Coordinates of C-alpha atoms in Angstrom, one line a residue:
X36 CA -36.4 71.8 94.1
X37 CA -34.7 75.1 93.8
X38 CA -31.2 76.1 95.0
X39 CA -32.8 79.1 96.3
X40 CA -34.9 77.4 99.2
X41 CA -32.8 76.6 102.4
X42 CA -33.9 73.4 102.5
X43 CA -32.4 72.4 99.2
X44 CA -29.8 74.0 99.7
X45 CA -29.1 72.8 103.7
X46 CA -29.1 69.2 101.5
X47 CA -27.0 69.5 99.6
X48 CA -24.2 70.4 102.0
X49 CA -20.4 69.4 101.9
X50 CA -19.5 68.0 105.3
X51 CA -16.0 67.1 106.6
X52 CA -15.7 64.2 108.8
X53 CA -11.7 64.5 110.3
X54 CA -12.1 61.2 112.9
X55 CA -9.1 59.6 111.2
X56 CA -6.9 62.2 111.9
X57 CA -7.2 61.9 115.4
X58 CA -5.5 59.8 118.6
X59 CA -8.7 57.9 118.9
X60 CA -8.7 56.3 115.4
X61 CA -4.7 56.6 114.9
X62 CA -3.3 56.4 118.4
X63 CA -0.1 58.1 118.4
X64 CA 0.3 58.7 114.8
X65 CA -3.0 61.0 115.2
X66 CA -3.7 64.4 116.4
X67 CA -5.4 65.1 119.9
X68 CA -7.3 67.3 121.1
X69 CA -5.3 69.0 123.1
X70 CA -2.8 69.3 119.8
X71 CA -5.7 70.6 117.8
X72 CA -6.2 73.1 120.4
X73 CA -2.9 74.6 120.4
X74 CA -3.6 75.6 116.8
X75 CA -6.8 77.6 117.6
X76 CA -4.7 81.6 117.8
X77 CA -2.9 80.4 114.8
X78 CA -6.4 79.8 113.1
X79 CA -8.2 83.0 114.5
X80 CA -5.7 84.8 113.3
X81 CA -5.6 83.5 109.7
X82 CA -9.3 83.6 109.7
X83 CA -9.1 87.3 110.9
X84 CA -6.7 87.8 108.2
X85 CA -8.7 86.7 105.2
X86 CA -11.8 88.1 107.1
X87 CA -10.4 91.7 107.1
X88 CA -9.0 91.7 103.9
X89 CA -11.7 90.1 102.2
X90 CA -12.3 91.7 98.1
X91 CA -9.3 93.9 98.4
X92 CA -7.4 93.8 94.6
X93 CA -4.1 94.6 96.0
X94 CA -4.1 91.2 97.7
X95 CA -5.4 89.9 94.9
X96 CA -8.1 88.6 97.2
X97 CA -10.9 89.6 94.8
X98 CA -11.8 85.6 94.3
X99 CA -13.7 85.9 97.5
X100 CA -17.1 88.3 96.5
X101 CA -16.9 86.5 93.0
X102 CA -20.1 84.6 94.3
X103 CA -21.8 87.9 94.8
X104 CA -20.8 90.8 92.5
X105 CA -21.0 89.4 88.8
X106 CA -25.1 89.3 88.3
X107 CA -24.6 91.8 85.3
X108 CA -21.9 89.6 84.2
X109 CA -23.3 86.3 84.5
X110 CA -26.8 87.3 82.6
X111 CA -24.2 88.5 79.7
X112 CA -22.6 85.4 79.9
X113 CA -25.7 83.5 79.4
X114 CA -26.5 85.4 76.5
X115 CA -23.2 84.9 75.0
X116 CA -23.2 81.4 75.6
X117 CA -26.8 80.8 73.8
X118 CA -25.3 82.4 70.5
X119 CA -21.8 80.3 70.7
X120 CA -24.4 76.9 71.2
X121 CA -26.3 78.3 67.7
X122 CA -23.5 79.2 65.9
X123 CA -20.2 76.8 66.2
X124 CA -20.0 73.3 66.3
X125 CA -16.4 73.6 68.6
X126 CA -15.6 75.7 71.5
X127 CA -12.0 75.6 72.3
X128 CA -10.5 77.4 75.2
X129 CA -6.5 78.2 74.8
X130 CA -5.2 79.3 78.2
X131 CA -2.4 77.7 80.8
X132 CA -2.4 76.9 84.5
X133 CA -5.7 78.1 86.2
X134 CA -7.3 79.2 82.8
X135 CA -6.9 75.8 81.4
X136 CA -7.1 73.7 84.3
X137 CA -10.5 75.1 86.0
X138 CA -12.6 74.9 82.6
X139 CA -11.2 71.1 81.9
X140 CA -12.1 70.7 85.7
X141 CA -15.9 71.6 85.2
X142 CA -16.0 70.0 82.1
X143 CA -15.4 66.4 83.4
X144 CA -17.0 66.9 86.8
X145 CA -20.5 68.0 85.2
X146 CA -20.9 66.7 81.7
X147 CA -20.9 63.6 80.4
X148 CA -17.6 61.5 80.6
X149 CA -17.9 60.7 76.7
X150 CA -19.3 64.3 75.7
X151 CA -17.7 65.1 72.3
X152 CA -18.8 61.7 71.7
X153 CA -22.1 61.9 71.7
X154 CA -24.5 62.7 69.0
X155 CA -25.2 66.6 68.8
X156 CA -29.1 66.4 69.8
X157 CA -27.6 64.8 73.2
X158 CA -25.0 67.8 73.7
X159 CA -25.7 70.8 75.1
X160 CA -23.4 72.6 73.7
X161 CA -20.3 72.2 70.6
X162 CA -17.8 69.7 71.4
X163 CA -15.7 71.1 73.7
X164 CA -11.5 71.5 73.8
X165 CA -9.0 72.9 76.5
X166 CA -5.8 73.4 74.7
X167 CA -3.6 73.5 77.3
X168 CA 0.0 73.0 76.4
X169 CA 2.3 74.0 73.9
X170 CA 3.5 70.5 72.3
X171 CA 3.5 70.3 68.8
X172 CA 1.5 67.1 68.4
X173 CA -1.5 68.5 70.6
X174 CA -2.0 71.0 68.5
X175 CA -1.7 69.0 65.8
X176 CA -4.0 66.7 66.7
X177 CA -6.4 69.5 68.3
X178 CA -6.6 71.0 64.1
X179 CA -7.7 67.0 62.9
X180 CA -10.6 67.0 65.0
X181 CA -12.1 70.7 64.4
X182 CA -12.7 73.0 61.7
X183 CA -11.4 76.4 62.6
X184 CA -14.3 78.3 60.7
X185 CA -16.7 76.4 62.6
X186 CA -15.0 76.8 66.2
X187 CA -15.4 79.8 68.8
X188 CA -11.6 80.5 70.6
X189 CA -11.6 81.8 74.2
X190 CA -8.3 83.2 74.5
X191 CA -7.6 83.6 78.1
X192 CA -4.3 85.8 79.1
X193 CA -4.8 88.1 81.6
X194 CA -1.5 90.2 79.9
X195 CA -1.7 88.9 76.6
X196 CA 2.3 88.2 77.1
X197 CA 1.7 84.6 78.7
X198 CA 3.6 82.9 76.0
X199 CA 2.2 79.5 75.7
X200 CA -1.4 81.2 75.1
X201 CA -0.2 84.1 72.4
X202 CA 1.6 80.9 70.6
X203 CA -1.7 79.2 70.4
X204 CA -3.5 82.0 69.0
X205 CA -0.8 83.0 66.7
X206 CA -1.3 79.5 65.5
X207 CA -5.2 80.0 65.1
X208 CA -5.0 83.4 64.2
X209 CA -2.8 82.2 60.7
X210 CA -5.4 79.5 60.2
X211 CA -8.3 81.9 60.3
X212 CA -7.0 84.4 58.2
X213 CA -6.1 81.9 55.2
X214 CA -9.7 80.3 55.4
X215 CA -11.0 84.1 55.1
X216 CA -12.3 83.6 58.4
X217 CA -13.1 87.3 59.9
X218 CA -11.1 86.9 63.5
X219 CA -13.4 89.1 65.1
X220 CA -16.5 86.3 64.6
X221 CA -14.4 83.2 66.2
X222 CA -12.7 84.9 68.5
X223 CA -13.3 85.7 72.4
X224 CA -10.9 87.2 74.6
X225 CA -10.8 87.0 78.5
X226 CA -8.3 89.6 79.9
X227 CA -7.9 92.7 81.9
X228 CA -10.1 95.5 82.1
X229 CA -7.7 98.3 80.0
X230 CA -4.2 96.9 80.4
X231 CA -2.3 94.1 77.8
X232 CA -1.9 92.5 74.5
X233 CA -5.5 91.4 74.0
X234 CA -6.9 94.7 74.5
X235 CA -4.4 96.0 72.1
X236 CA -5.6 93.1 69.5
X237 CA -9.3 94.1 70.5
X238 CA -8.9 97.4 69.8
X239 CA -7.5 96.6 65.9
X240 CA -10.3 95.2 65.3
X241 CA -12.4 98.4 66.7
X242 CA -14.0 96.9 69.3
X243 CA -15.6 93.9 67.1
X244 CA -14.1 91.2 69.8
X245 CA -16.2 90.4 72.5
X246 CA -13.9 90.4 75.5
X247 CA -14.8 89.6 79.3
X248 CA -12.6 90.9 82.3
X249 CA -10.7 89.0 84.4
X250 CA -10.6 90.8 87.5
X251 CA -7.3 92.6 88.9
X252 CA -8.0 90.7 92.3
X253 CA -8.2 87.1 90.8
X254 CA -5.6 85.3 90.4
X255 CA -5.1 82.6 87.6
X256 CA -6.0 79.9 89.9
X257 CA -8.6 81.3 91.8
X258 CA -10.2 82.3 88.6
X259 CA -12.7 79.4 88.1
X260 CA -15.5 81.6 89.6
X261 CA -15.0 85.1 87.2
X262 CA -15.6 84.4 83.3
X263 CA -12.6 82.6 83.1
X264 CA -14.5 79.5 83.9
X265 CA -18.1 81.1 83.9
X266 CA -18.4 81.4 79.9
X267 CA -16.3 78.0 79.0
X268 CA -19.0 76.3 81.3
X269 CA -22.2 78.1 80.1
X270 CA -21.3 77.2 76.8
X271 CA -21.5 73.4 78.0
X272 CA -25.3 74.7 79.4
X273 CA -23.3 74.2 83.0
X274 CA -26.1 76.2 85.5
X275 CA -22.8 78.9 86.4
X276 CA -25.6 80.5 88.7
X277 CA -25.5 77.3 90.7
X278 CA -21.8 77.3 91.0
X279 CA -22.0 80.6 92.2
X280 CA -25.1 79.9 94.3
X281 CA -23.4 77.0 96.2
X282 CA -19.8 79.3 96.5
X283 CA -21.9 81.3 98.4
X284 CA -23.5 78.4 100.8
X285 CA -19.8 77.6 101.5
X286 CA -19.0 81.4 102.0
X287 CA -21.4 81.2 104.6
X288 CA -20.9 77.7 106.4
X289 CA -17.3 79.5 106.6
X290 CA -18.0 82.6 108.2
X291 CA -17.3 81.4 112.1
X292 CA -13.7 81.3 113.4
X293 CA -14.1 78.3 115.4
X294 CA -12.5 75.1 113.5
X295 CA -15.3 73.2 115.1
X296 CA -18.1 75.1 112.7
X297 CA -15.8 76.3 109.4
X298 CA -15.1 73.6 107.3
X299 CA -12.1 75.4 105.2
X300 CA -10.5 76.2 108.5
X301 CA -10.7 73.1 110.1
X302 CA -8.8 71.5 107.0
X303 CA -6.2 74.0 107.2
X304 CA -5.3 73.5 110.3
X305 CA -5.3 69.6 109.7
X306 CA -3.4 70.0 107.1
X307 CA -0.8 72.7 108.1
X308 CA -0.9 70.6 111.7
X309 CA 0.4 67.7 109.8
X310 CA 2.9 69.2 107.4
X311 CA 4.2 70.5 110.8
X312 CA 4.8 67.0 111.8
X313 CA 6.8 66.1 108.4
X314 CA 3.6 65.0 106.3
X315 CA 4.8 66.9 103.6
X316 CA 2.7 65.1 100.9
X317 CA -1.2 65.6 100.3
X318 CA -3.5 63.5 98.2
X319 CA -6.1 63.8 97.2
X320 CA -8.3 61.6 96.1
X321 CA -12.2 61.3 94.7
X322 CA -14.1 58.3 94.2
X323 CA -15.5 59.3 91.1
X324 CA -14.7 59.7 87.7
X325 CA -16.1 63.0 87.6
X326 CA -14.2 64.4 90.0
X327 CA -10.4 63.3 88.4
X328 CA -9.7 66.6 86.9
X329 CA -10.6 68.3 90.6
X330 CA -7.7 67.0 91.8
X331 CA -5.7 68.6 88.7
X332 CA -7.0 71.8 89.7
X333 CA -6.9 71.4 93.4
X334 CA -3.0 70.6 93.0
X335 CA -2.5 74.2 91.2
X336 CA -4.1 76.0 93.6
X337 CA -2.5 74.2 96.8
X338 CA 1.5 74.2 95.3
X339 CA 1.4 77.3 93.9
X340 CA -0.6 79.2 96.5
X341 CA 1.6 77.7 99.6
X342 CA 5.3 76.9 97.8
X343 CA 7.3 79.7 99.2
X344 CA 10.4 80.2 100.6
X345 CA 10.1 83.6 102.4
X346 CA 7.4 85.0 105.0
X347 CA 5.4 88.3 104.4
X348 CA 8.4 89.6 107.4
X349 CA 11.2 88.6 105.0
X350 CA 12.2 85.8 106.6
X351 CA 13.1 82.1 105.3
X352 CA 10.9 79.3 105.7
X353 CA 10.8 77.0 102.8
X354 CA 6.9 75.5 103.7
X355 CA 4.7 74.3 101.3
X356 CA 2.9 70.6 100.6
X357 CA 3.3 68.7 97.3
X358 CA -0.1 67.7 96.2
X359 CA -1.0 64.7 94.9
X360 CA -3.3 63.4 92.5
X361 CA -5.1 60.2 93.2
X362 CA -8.7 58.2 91.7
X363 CA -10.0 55.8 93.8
X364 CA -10.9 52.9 92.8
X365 CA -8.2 52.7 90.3
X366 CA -5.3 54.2 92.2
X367 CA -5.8 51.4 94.8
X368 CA -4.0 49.0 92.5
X369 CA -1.2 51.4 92.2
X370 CA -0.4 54.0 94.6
X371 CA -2.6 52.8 97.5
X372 CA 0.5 50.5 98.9
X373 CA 2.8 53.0 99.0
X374 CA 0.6 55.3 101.2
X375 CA -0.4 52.2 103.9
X376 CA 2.8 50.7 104.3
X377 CA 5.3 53.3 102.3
X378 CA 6.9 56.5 104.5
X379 CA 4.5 58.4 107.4
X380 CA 4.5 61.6 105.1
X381 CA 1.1 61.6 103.9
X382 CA -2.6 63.1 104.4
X383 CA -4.9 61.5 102.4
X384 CA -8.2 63.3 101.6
X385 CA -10.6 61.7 100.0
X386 CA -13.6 63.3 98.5
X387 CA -16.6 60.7 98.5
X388 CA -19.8 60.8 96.8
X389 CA -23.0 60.1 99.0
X390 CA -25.2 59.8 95.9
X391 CA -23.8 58.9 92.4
X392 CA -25.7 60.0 89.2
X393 CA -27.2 56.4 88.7
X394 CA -26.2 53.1 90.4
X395 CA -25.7 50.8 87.8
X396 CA -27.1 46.9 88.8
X397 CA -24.6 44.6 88.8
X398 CA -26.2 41.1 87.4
X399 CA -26.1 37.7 88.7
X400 CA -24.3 35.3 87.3
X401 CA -21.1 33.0 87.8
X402 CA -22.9 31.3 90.3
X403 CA -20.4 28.3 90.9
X404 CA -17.8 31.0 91.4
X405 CA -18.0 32.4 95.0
X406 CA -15.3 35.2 94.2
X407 CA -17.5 36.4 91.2
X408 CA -21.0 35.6 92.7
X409 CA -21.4 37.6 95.8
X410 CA -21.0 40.6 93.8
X411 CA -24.6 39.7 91.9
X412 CA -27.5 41.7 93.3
X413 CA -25.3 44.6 94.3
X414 CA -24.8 47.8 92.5
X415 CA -21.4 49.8 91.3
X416 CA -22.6 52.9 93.3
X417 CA -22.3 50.5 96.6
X418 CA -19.4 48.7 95.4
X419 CA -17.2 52.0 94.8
X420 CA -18.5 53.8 98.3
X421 CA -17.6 50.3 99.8
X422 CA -13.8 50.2 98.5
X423 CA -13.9 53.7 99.4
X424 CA -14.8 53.0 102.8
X425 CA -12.2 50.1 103.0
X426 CA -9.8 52.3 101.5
X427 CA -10.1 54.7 105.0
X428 CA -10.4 52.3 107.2
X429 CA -6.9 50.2 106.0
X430 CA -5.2 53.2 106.0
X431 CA -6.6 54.8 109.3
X432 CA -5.4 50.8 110.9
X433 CA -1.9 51.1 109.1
X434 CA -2.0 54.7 111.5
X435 CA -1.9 56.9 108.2
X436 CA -3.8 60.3 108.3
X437 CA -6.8 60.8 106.3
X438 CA -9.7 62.6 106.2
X439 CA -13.2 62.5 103.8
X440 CA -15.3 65.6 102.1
X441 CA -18.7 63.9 101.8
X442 CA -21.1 65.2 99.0
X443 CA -24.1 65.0 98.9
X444 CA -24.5 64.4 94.8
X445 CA -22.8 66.4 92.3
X446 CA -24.1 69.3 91.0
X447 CA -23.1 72.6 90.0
X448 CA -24.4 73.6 93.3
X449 CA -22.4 71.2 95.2
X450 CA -18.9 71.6 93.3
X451 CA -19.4 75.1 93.9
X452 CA -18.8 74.2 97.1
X453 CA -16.1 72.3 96.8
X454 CA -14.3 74.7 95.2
X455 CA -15.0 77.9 97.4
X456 CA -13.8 75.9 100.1
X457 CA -10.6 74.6 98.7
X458 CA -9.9 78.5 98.1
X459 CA -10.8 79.5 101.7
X460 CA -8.5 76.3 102.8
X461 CA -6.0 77.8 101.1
X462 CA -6.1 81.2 102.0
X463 CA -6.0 80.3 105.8
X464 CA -3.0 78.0 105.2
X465 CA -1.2 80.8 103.7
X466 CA -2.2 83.4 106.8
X467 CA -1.1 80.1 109.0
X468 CA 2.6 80.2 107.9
X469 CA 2.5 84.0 107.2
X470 CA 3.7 84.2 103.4
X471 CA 2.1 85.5 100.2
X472 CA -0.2 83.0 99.4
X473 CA -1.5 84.7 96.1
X474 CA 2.1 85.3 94.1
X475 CA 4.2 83.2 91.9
X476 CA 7.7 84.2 91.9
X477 CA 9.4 80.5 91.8
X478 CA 7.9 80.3 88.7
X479 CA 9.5 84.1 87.6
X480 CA 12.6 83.0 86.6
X481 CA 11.6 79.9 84.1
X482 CA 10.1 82.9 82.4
X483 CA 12.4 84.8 82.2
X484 CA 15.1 82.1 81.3
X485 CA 12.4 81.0 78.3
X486 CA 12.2 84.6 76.9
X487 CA 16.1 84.9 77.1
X488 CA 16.5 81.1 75.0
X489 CA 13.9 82.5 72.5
X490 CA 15.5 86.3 72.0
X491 CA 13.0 88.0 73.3
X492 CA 14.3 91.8 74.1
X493 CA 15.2 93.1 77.2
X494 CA 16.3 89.3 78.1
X495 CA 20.2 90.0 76.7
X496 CA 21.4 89.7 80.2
X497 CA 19.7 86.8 81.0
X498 CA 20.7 85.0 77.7
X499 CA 24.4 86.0 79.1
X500 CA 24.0 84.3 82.1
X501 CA 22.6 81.1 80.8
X502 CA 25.8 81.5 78.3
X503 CA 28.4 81.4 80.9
X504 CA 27.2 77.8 82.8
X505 CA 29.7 75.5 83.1
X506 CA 29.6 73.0 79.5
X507 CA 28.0 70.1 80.4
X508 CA 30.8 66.8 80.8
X509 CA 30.4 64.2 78.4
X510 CA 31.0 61.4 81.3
X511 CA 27.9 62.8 83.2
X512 CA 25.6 62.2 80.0
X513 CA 24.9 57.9 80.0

């Protein structure tokens, strides 16, 4: 059945049940109506907001037509993506933040969990790398396992001055040139349209680089949905037109102000209700192995989006949430005490699958052991959704928010979904405590304070000022 009939599509919805965040499941540690109520101007208003400004680059709210204006783009994607499976046996993406963290996402959630593993004629595409970092021993290690001559390099850098990305291709770059490998063949760029480094590379090479645009209005962690994320995941044979498709579903499940009908606005206010009340920790956490790296990406978007310390009217405020990651089952024997009987500063959301991709028997056996028999005759799918379950309810009786995205079965479809409306969730929040949900500047002066340690000009002042701290005390170093 297609994506493109409503009742496919109507099935596969993602559906937010928000019971345990309430006085009638929590008592006095949950939220009642009349509380949720006082938060409907606050969410008309942020819904207004994103409403109205809605594709405008300046706002760098582009992210939200993504689902609808890239159909030229997407059918060259497809195209590219069909000569990368014929020609290299690697694809390796070398990017930071969002550019890393949204193709490793889509990776895990929608190809095997042992893909470079497998044997080629059970691939659908090269063995597949994210070099995100800039530690020595990964890329190390990243140059045992591939052959640069036979590996395709996505350089993602909007500016081509991010300097964890350059480093890695200045690294590849070397190797390709003393193999005698022409860059131009190995080499794709993601970047801006006419601005930056890459373009400046691109053009050396008279145009022989295919390049794809990231789009003024998308920033890097909204950027799963442009061809920062759309050619990585075509190369795995991903459907991208299905993680667009079901963007779009969500776009439109999203397009009512009420918090009763819009999904993304309902868990905004949840969670911007709670962080209100001093929950000033959010984790989240899937029941499935697939969905692990989600919760990677899901962290970048929600500290850096909402981290701030200033409102769009100048004024201090200091808000934000520090997300946490969390797998269920396996994080129940570790972090799963600390969040039932540890400090009231939590909302947990867990993301729970309705259908898994198979469920797995479990066989009979160990009869004569009662603790080990009763688990003969079951399956792992009903096992994980029970401890799921049990996971909620424990915490919901120890009076501990919570709340559970239910999906369907994962698809492209479906985690297009997801991701659309962790963006929308995001973008409310933001409107909800009025700052600039789409800039960086915390992470400004690291930058700078990097470029200044490694002499890079027009940093003299800055290299000054980390000159004059006070020298550290020997007593103070154990």
């Amino acid at each position: 059945m297609s994506y493109k009939t409503k009742e496919w599509r109507d099935s596969m919805r993602v559906t937010l049940d928000y019971n345990n965040m309430t006085e009638t499941f929590l008592g006095d540690k949950g939220f009642s109506d009349k509380k949720l109520a006082s938060y409907r101007t606050a969410a008309t208003k942020a819904f207004s907001y994103v409403k109205e400004n809605r594709g405008k680059d300046e706002l760098y709210m582009g992210w939200t037509e993504l689902p609808y204006n890239q159909k030229e783009i997407v059918a060259d994607i497809l195209e590219t993506a069909k000569s990368v499976r014929r020609k290299f046996k690697y694809f390796v993406v070398l990017g930071i933040g969002g550019s890393a963290l949204g193709p490793i996402m889509a990776f895990n959630a929608l190809c095997h969990l042992h893909y470079n593993d497998l044997p080629r004629a059970k691939r659908k595409g090269p063995k597949f790398y994210v070099e995100d970092n800039v530690d020595p021993v990964r890329m190390r290690d990243l140059l045992d396992v591939i052959e640069p001559a036979e590996t395709c390099f996505n350089v993602i850098s909007k500016s081509g001055a991010t300097s964890e990305t350059m480093t890695q291709y200045l690294v590849i770059l070397d190797l390709l040139k003393k193999a005698g490998v022409p860059v131009e063949d190995n080499v794709i760029f993601t970047t801006d349209a006419k601005k930056g480094n890459l373009n400046k590379i691109a053009a050396e090479y008279n145009g022989k680089i295919k390049c794809y645009v990231l789009p003024d209005g998308v920033g890097g962690r909204f950027s799963e949905l442009c061809p920062v994320g759309l050619l990585p995941a075509a190369v795995l044979g991903i459907d991208i037109k299905g993680l667009l498709a079901g963007a779009a579903y969500m776009d439109s499940i999203c397009r009512s102000s009420s918090i009763a009908k819009n999904p993304a606005l309902a868990c905004a206010v949840l969670q911007v209700a709670a962080m209100n009340e001093g929950k000033n920790v959010g984790v989240m956490m899937p029941y499935s192995d697939n969905l692990k790296y989600l919760a990677d990406w899901y962290c970048q978007l929600w500290a850096e989006s909402l981290g701030k310390n200033v409102t769009l009217d100048g004024m201090p405020c200091n808000v934000g949430q520090t997300p946490v990651k969390s797998l269920g089952v396996t994080d129940q024997h570790s972090q799963v005490q600390l969040y039932t009987e540890g400090p009231y500063d939590k909302v947990v959301t867990f993301l729970s699958l309705k259908k898994y991709a198979c469920e797995f028997p479990i066989p009979h056996g160990c009869e004569d052991i009662p603790d080990v028999a009763f688990l003969g005759g079951h399956t792992m799918e009903e096992l994980i959704q029970a401890e799921n379950a049990a996971t909620a309810y424990a915490l919901t009786k120890a009076g501990r928010m919570n709340y559970t995205l239910y999906i369907p079965e994962l698809n492209a479809f479906t985690l297009g979904e997801l991701l659309f409306l962790f963006e929308l969730q995001t973008a409310y929040a933001g409107a909800m405590f009025n700052i600039d949900t789409f800039n960086q500047p915390g992470v400004e002066e690291g930058k700078k304070a990097t470029f200044a340690l490694l002499g890079k000009a027009g940093y003299a002042e800055k290299k000054k000022e980390l000159d004059s701290l006070p020298e550290k005390k020997t007593e103070y170093i154990v």
